[in-house]
Short mmCIF file of C-alpha atoms in Angstrom, two decimals:
data_model
loop_
_atom_site.label_atom_id
_atom_site.label_comp_id
_atom_site.label_asym_id
_atom_site.label_seq_id
_atom_site.Cartn_x
_atom_site.Cartn_y
_atom_site.Cartn_z
CA MET A 1 70.93 95.14 174.29
CA ALA A 2 72.14 98.10 176.46
CA MET A 3 73.44 100.96 174.72
CA SER A 4 74.88 104.30 175.80
CA SER A 5 75.18 107.10 173.39
CA GLY A 6 75.29 110.94 172.99
CA ARG A 7 71.57 110.75 172.37
CA GLY A 8 70.93 109.01 175.68
CA VAL A 9 69.68 105.80 174.14
CA HIS A 10 70.11 103.24 176.70
CA GLU A 11 67.78 100.24 175.60
CA SER A 12 67.51 98.40 172.33
CA ASP A 13 63.66 98.94 172.16
CA GLY A 14 62.89 100.58 168.85
CA MET A 15 66.54 100.47 167.64
CA GLU A 16 65.82 97.96 165.02
CA ASP A 17 63.24 100.47 163.56
CA VAL A 18 65.79 103.17 163.79
CA PHE A 19 68.38 100.96 161.86
CA LEU A 20 65.64 100.20 159.15
CA ALA A 21 64.72 103.95 158.72
CA LEU A 22 68.52 104.95 158.42
CA ALA A 23 69.13 102.18 155.80
CA ALA A 24 66.06 103.02 153.91
CA HIS A 25 67.52 106.46 153.29
CA ARG A 26 70.28 104.90 151.58
CA GLY A 27 68.67 102.12 149.85
CA GLY A 28 69.29 99.09 152.20
CA TYR A 29 72.39 99.88 154.13
CA VAL A 30 73.97 102.41 156.57
CA PHE A 31 77.46 103.89 156.87
CA ARG A 32 79.07 104.13 160.31
CA HIS A 33 78.98 108.05 160.21
CA ASP A 34 75.19 107.77 159.80
CA LEU A 35 75.05 105.84 163.02
CA ILE A 36 77.53 108.15 164.71
CA ASP A 37 75.57 111.09 163.59
CA TYR A 38 72.44 109.76 164.91
CA GLY A 39 74.21 109.53 168.34
CA LEU A 40 75.52 106.16 168.61
CA ARG A 41 79.11 105.29 169.63
CA ASP A 42 81.33 102.47 168.20
CA ARG A 43 80.81 100.27 171.23
CA ASP A 44 77.07 100.66 170.56
CA ILE A 45 77.53 99.74 166.87
CA ARG A 46 79.61 96.59 167.97
CA ALA A 47 76.89 95.63 170.44
CA ALA A 48 74.05 96.00 167.85
CA VAL A 49 76.23 93.56 165.65
CA ARG A 50 76.58 91.10 168.50
CA ALA A 51 72.85 91.25 169.24
CA GLY A 52 72.00 90.40 165.62
CA HIS A 53 70.32 93.84 164.82
CA LEU A 54 73.01 94.90 162.49
CA THR A 55 75.27 92.97 159.87
CA ARG A 56 78.63 94.23 158.87
CA LEU A 57 78.70 94.22 155.06
CA ARG A 58 82.33 95.75 154.82
CA HIS A 59 84.56 98.18 156.88
CA GLY A 60 82.26 101.06 157.98
CA THR A 61 79.17 99.67 156.19
CA TYR A 62 76.28 97.96 157.83
CA ALA A 63 72.72 96.63 157.11
CA PRO A 64 69.83 95.75 159.30
CA THR A 65 70.02 92.02 159.70
CA SER A 66 66.38 91.48 158.99
CA LEU A 67 67.09 93.10 155.44
CA VAL A 68 70.25 91.15 154.81
CA THR A 69 69.22 87.58 155.86
CA PRO A 70 66.73 86.95 153.23
CA LEU A 71 68.94 88.06 150.33
CA SER A 72 70.67 85.68 148.04
CA PRO A 73 74.48 85.96 147.80
CA GLU A 74 74.04 87.74 144.32
CA ALA A 75 71.57 90.28 145.85
CA LYS A 76 73.83 90.81 148.92
CA HIS A 77 76.80 91.59 146.38
CA VAL A 78 74.70 94.11 144.57
CA LEU A 79 73.85 95.91 147.93
CA ILE A 80 77.54 96.02 149.01
CA ALA A 81 78.41 97.19 145.48
CA TYR A 82 75.76 99.98 145.70
CA SER A 83 77.33 100.98 149.02
CA VAL A 84 80.84 101.02 147.46
CA LEU A 85 79.72 103.06 144.67
CA ASP A 86 77.88 105.66 146.87
CA LYS A 87 81.01 106.13 148.85
CA LEU A 88 83.35 106.63 145.88
CA GLY A 89 80.98 109.17 144.50
CA PRO A 90 81.14 110.55 140.84
CA GLY A 91 83.61 109.29 138.38
CA VAL A 92 83.23 105.62 138.68
CA ALA A 93 80.58 103.06 137.53
CA LEU A 94 79.80 99.42 138.56
CA SER A 95 81.21 97.08 135.95
CA HIS A 96 82.31 93.49 135.28
CA HIS A 97 80.64 91.00 137.63
CA SER A 98 79.00 93.57 139.81
CA ALA A 99 77.26 95.24 136.85
CA ALA A 100 76.20 91.96 135.49
CA LEU A 101 74.61 91.10 138.83
CA VAL A 102 72.62 94.46 138.85
CA HIS A 103 71.12 93.21 135.47
CA THR A 104 70.46 89.59 136.23
CA PRO A 105 70.28 87.80 139.66
CA GLN A 106 71.68 84.60 138.02
CA SER A 107 75.42 83.73 138.41
CA PHE A 108 77.84 80.87 138.89
CA GLY A 109 81.54 80.73 139.63
CA VAL A 110 82.39 84.56 140.16
CA ASP A 111 83.68 85.92 143.22
CA LEU A 112 81.15 87.66 145.12
CA ASP A 113 83.61 89.04 147.56
CA ILE A 114 85.03 91.47 145.13
CA VAL A 115 83.22 94.63 143.70
CA HIS A 116 84.30 95.76 140.33
CA VAL A 117 84.15 99.30 139.33
CA THR A 118 85.48 101.01 136.20
CA GLN A 119 86.90 104.60 136.64
CA LEU A 120 85.58 106.99 134.12
CA SER A 121 88.28 109.55 134.63
CA GLY A 122 90.97 107.23 133.12
CA ARG A 123 93.33 106.86 136.28
CA HIS A 124 95.35 103.83 136.85
CA GLY A 125 93.65 100.60 137.80
CA ARG A 126 94.21 99.21 141.31
CA LYS A 127 92.79 96.75 143.85
CA GLU A 128 92.16 97.85 147.50
CA ALA A 129 89.79 96.88 150.30
CA GLY A 130 87.69 94.15 148.36
CA VAL A 131 87.28 96.59 145.29
CA VAL A 132 88.93 96.32 141.95
CA PHE A 133 89.16 99.58 140.00
CA HIS A 134 89.35 98.98 136.43
CA VAL A 135 90.36 101.55 133.65
CA GLY A 136 88.60 101.18 130.27
CA ASP A 137 87.51 103.19 127.21
CA THR A 138 84.07 103.69 128.42
CA THR A 139 81.65 106.16 126.76
CA GLU A 140 78.06 107.28 127.77
CA ASP A 141 76.80 104.70 125.33
CA ASP A 142 78.41 102.06 127.50
CA LEU A 143 76.58 103.15 130.64
CA VAL A 144 73.13 103.03 132.07
CA GLU A 145 71.54 104.44 135.27
CA VAL A 146 69.99 101.96 137.74
CA ASP A 147 68.45 102.92 140.89
CA GLY A 148 70.18 106.30 140.41
CA ARG A 149 73.57 104.72 140.07
CA LEU A 150 75.83 104.35 137.08
CA VAL A 151 76.33 100.81 135.89
CA VAL A 152 78.00 99.52 132.73
CA ALA A 153 75.21 98.46 130.16
CA PRO A 154 74.07 94.78 130.16
CA ALA A 155 75.90 93.53 127.07
CA ARG A 156 79.27 94.99 127.91
CA ALA A 157 78.73 93.94 131.62
CA ALA A 158 78.07 90.37 130.53
CA PHE A 159 81.10 90.46 128.10
CA GLU A 160 83.40 91.91 130.83
CA SER A 161 82.28 89.30 133.26
CA ALA A 162 82.88 86.33 130.90
CA CYS A 163 86.35 87.79 130.23
CA ARG A 164 87.40 87.41 133.87
CA SER A 165 85.63 84.15 134.61
CA SER A 166 85.04 80.68 133.19
CA THR A 167 83.22 79.76 129.89
CA GLU A 168 80.61 78.15 132.07
CA SER A 169 80.18 81.10 134.19
CA GLY A 170 79.78 83.42 131.09
CA MET A 171 77.37 81.10 129.49
CA VAL A 172 75.16 81.42 132.72
CA THR A 173 75.32 85.19 132.88
CA MET A 174 74.73 85.62 128.98
CA GLY A 175 71.93 83.06 129.02
CA ALA A 176 70.10 84.75 131.70
CA MET A 177 70.39 88.24 130.20
CA MET A 178 69.33 86.91 126.73
CA HIS A 179 66.25 84.99 128.53
CA ASP A 180 65.14 88.31 130.10
CA GLY A 181 65.63 90.34 126.90
CA LYS A 182 68.45 92.37 128.36
CA VAL A 183 70.88 91.53 125.45
CA ALA A 184 70.80 90.06 122.04
CA ARG A 185 73.47 87.55 120.88
CA GLU A 186 74.22 89.94 118.08
CA GLU A 187 75.30 92.60 120.57
CA LEU A 188 77.49 90.26 122.24
CA GLU A 189 79.09 89.02 119.14
CA GLN A 190 79.87 92.53 118.08
CA LEU A 191 81.47 93.13 121.38
CA GLY A 192 83.46 89.83 120.94
CA ALA A 193 84.71 91.10 117.53
CA THR A 194 85.39 94.58 118.88
CA TRP A 195 87.35 93.44 121.90
CA GLU A 196 89.02 90.18 120.59
CA ARG A 197 92.25 91.15 122.23
CA TRP A 198 91.01 91.67 125.72
CA PRO A 199 92.58 89.10 128.25
CA GLY A 200 89.99 86.37 128.44
CA SER A 201 88.07 87.27 125.47
CA ARG A 202 88.48 83.74 124.11
CA HIS A 203 86.40 82.26 126.94
CA ALA A 204 83.78 85.13 126.37
CA ARG A 205 83.42 84.32 122.72
CA ILE A 206 82.92 80.67 123.37
CA ALA A 207 80.47 81.61 125.97
CA ILE A 208 78.47 83.71 123.32
CA ARG A 209 78.27 80.84 120.93
CA LEU A 210 77.18 78.47 123.49
CA ALA A 211 74.78 80.48 125.61
CA ASP A 212 70.99 80.10 125.03
CA GLY A 213 68.27 82.52 125.84
CA ARG A 214 65.73 79.74 126.27
CA SER A 215 67.57 78.52 129.41
CA GLU A 216 65.42 79.34 132.60
CA SER A 217 67.91 78.65 135.25
CA VAL A 218 71.59 78.36 136.23
CA GLY A 219 71.27 74.55 136.16
CA GLU A 220 69.99 74.53 132.46
CA SER A 221 72.89 76.88 131.46
CA ARG A 222 75.40 74.71 133.26
CA SER A 223 73.83 71.64 131.65
CA LEU A 224 74.37 73.15 128.22
CA PHE A 225 78.01 73.57 129.29
CA MET A 226 78.17 69.93 130.24
CA PHE A 227 76.79 68.75 126.98
CA TRP A 228 79.58 70.71 125.11
CA ARG A 229 82.50 69.85 127.30
CA GLU A 230 81.42 66.22 127.37
CA GLY A 231 80.39 65.69 123.87
CA VAL A 232 76.71 65.16 124.26
CA PRO A 233 74.92 66.19 121.31
CA ARG A 234 73.32 69.64 121.77
CA PRO A 235 69.48 69.29 122.45
CA GLU A 236 66.51 71.58 121.60
CA MET A 237 65.13 73.48 124.86
CA GLN A 238 61.78 73.99 126.37
CA VAL A 239 60.19 71.34 124.17
CA ILE A 240 56.46 70.88 124.39
CA ILE A 241 55.32 67.27 124.60
CA ARG A 242 51.85 66.55 123.19
CA THR A 243 49.71 63.39 122.44
CA GLU A 244 48.76 62.41 118.94
CA ASP A 245 45.46 64.49 119.30
CA GLY A 246 47.46 67.61 120.33
CA ARG A 247 46.92 67.49 124.01
CA HIS A 248 49.62 69.18 126.19
CA VAL A 249 51.39 66.64 128.39
CA ALA A 250 54.29 68.40 129.69
CA ARG A 251 57.28 70.77 128.90
CA SER A 252 60.90 69.24 128.88
CA ASP A 253 63.90 71.24 129.55
CA PHE A 254 65.77 69.36 126.83
CA ALA A 255 64.93 67.01 124.05
CA TRP A 256 67.05 65.20 121.47
CA LEU A 257 64.36 64.91 118.72
CA LEU A 258 66.32 62.37 116.49
CA TYR A 259 66.73 60.11 119.48
CA ARG A 260 63.31 60.44 120.88
CA HIS A 261 64.70 61.34 124.26
CA THR A 262 64.13 64.14 126.83
CA GLY A 263 66.12 65.54 129.64
CA GLU A 264 65.12 67.24 132.83
CA PHE A 265 67.93 69.12 134.96
CA ASP A 266 65.90 69.20 138.13
CA GLY A 267 64.20 65.90 137.70
CA LEU A 268 60.73 67.22 137.20
CA PHE A 269 58.75 67.83 133.98
CA LYS A 270 57.09 71.24 133.96
CA TYR A 271 53.34 71.58 133.14
CA GLY A 272 53.16 75.06 131.58
CA ARG A 273 55.66 77.73 132.66
CA LEU A 274 55.82 76.65 136.30
CA ASN A 275 55.27 73.74 138.57
CA SER A 276 51.78 74.54 140.01
CA TYR A 277 52.47 72.18 142.98
CA ALA A 278 55.89 73.69 144.21
CA ASN A 279 54.14 74.20 147.68
CA ASP A 280 52.68 70.61 147.94
CA PRO A 281 55.63 68.09 147.43
CA GLY A 282 53.31 65.10 147.68
CA LEU A 283 50.95 66.15 144.91
CA ALA A 284 53.92 67.31 142.85
CA ILE A 285 55.33 63.85 142.91
CA THR A 286 51.97 62.19 142.16
CA GLU A 287 51.39 64.44 139.19
CA GLU A 288 54.90 63.94 137.96
CA LYS A 289 54.48 60.29 138.01
CA LYS A 290 51.40 60.60 135.86
CA ARG A 291 53.23 62.76 133.35
CA GLU A 292 56.16 60.49 133.42
CA ASP A 293 54.01 57.50 132.54
CA LEU A 294 52.24 59.39 129.82
CA VAL A 295 55.60 60.65 128.47
CA ARG A 296 56.86 57.04 128.31
CA SER A 297 53.65 55.89 126.68
CA LEU A 298 54.48 58.34 123.86
CA MET A 299 57.55 56.15 123.07
CA LEU A 300 59.99 58.77 124.56
CA GLY A 301 62.96 58.07 126.82
CA MET A 302 64.02 60.52 129.50
CA SER A 303 67.28 61.36 131.58
CA ARG A 304 67.23 63.29 134.74
CA TRP A 305 70.12 64.87 136.73
CA THR A 306 70.49 67.23 139.58
CA TRP A 307 72.86 69.91 140.65
CA ALA A 308 75.40 67.38 141.97
CA GLY A 309 75.53 65.69 138.54
CA LEU A 310 76.95 68.88 137.06
CA ASP A 311 79.92 69.00 139.35
CA GLU A 312 83.22 68.88 137.57
CA LYS A 313 84.12 65.61 139.10
CA ARG A 314 80.84 63.96 138.31
CA ARG A 315 79.58 65.55 135.14
CA GLY A 316 81.53 62.95 133.01
CA ARG A 317 79.53 60.12 134.53
CA THR A 318 76.32 62.19 134.10
CA ALA A 319 77.09 62.87 130.46
CA ARG A 320 77.78 59.08 129.93
CA ASP A 321 74.53 58.02 131.48
CA ILE A 322 72.74 60.54 129.25
CA MET A 323 74.46 59.17 126.20
CA LEU A 324 73.35 55.61 127.18
CA GLY A 325 69.81 56.91 127.46
CA LEU A 326 69.97 58.37 124.11
CA GLU A 327 71.17 55.29 122.32
CA GLN A 328 68.77 53.27 124.23
CA SER A 329 65.77 55.51 123.11
CA LYS A 330 67.08 55.43 119.65
CA ARG A 331 67.04 51.55 119.54
CA LEU A 332 63.59 51.41 121.29
CA TYR A 333 61.72 54.30 119.74
CA THR A 334 62.98 55.43 116.38
CA ARG A 335 62.44 51.95 114.63
CA ASN A 336 59.17 52.10 112.62
CA ALA A 337 58.27 55.19 114.31
CA THR A 338 55.46 57.06 112.39
CA TYR A 339 55.06 60.40 114.33
CA ILE A 340 57.05 62.50 116.75
CA PRO A 341 54.82 64.04 119.35
CA LEU A 342 57.34 66.94 120.01
CA PHE A 343 56.87 70.62 119.12
CA VAL A 344 59.60 73.20 119.84
#
């Protein structure tokens, strides 16, 4: 990539290192004026973008492509949100979805193209250039500092986000924060009572009631929403399956104890906290087959579903299949059963 600039930079050799150094100074991104101050011209910046050395995050804001490419959509949103906050300066804090994503990397169904900030000065709310400016009754107790920036505290961020999204989305955010110990259900319930007249608060309060901190993924939280929405009995979560002599067989995402039935969102039982063979699909399948055979030998039925089965157009069918499995397991395994090898 040829460049012409006030600093006499004519070759691309070393420019990627320059971009990385400039971005590191700001925490992962660089403003246009940083590049201009270094000696580049707008045509140089455009050339760097075309060559794949820089990625445009928003107007006047860039990041080294090598840093942006590995980021999840949620992490990329946080990077952009930080750049917005830094440009706006004092008097604003990240809020709503943007603050929630600072506190947890898990989300579903939120608009990641919009950055949300709350103005601490009480000015009128507005929306401009992909940023929504909120006005709220925010005190110091509602704010925390993360990476040197003001961010709405976890509980309030989760509630704000849930008010502006679906119940399912709110469950994902709240479940993730509860799982990580960022919030307690009691905190969320108190906010729900305090702000019961907020627009969207009904969705948020339902999400509080349905969210579960034992959920370990977006898919598990969405599965809980599917059970509620489609009338499937609410199961226990992260249930340990053992043999009669107490030997650990597997850990199931969901278990309907009275039906002697288990459920797996991603299709695989877990041994311990993580799948030890995640990097060896063949061995994972072999070990999974052994666990499945052992689970079935303990007179336990099972249902499996994947991300596609949670789609709004397909979740009704998924739920019906689960219900059929529950009834079948109840008929086959609860009659004359003398023990239940499940321990929550």
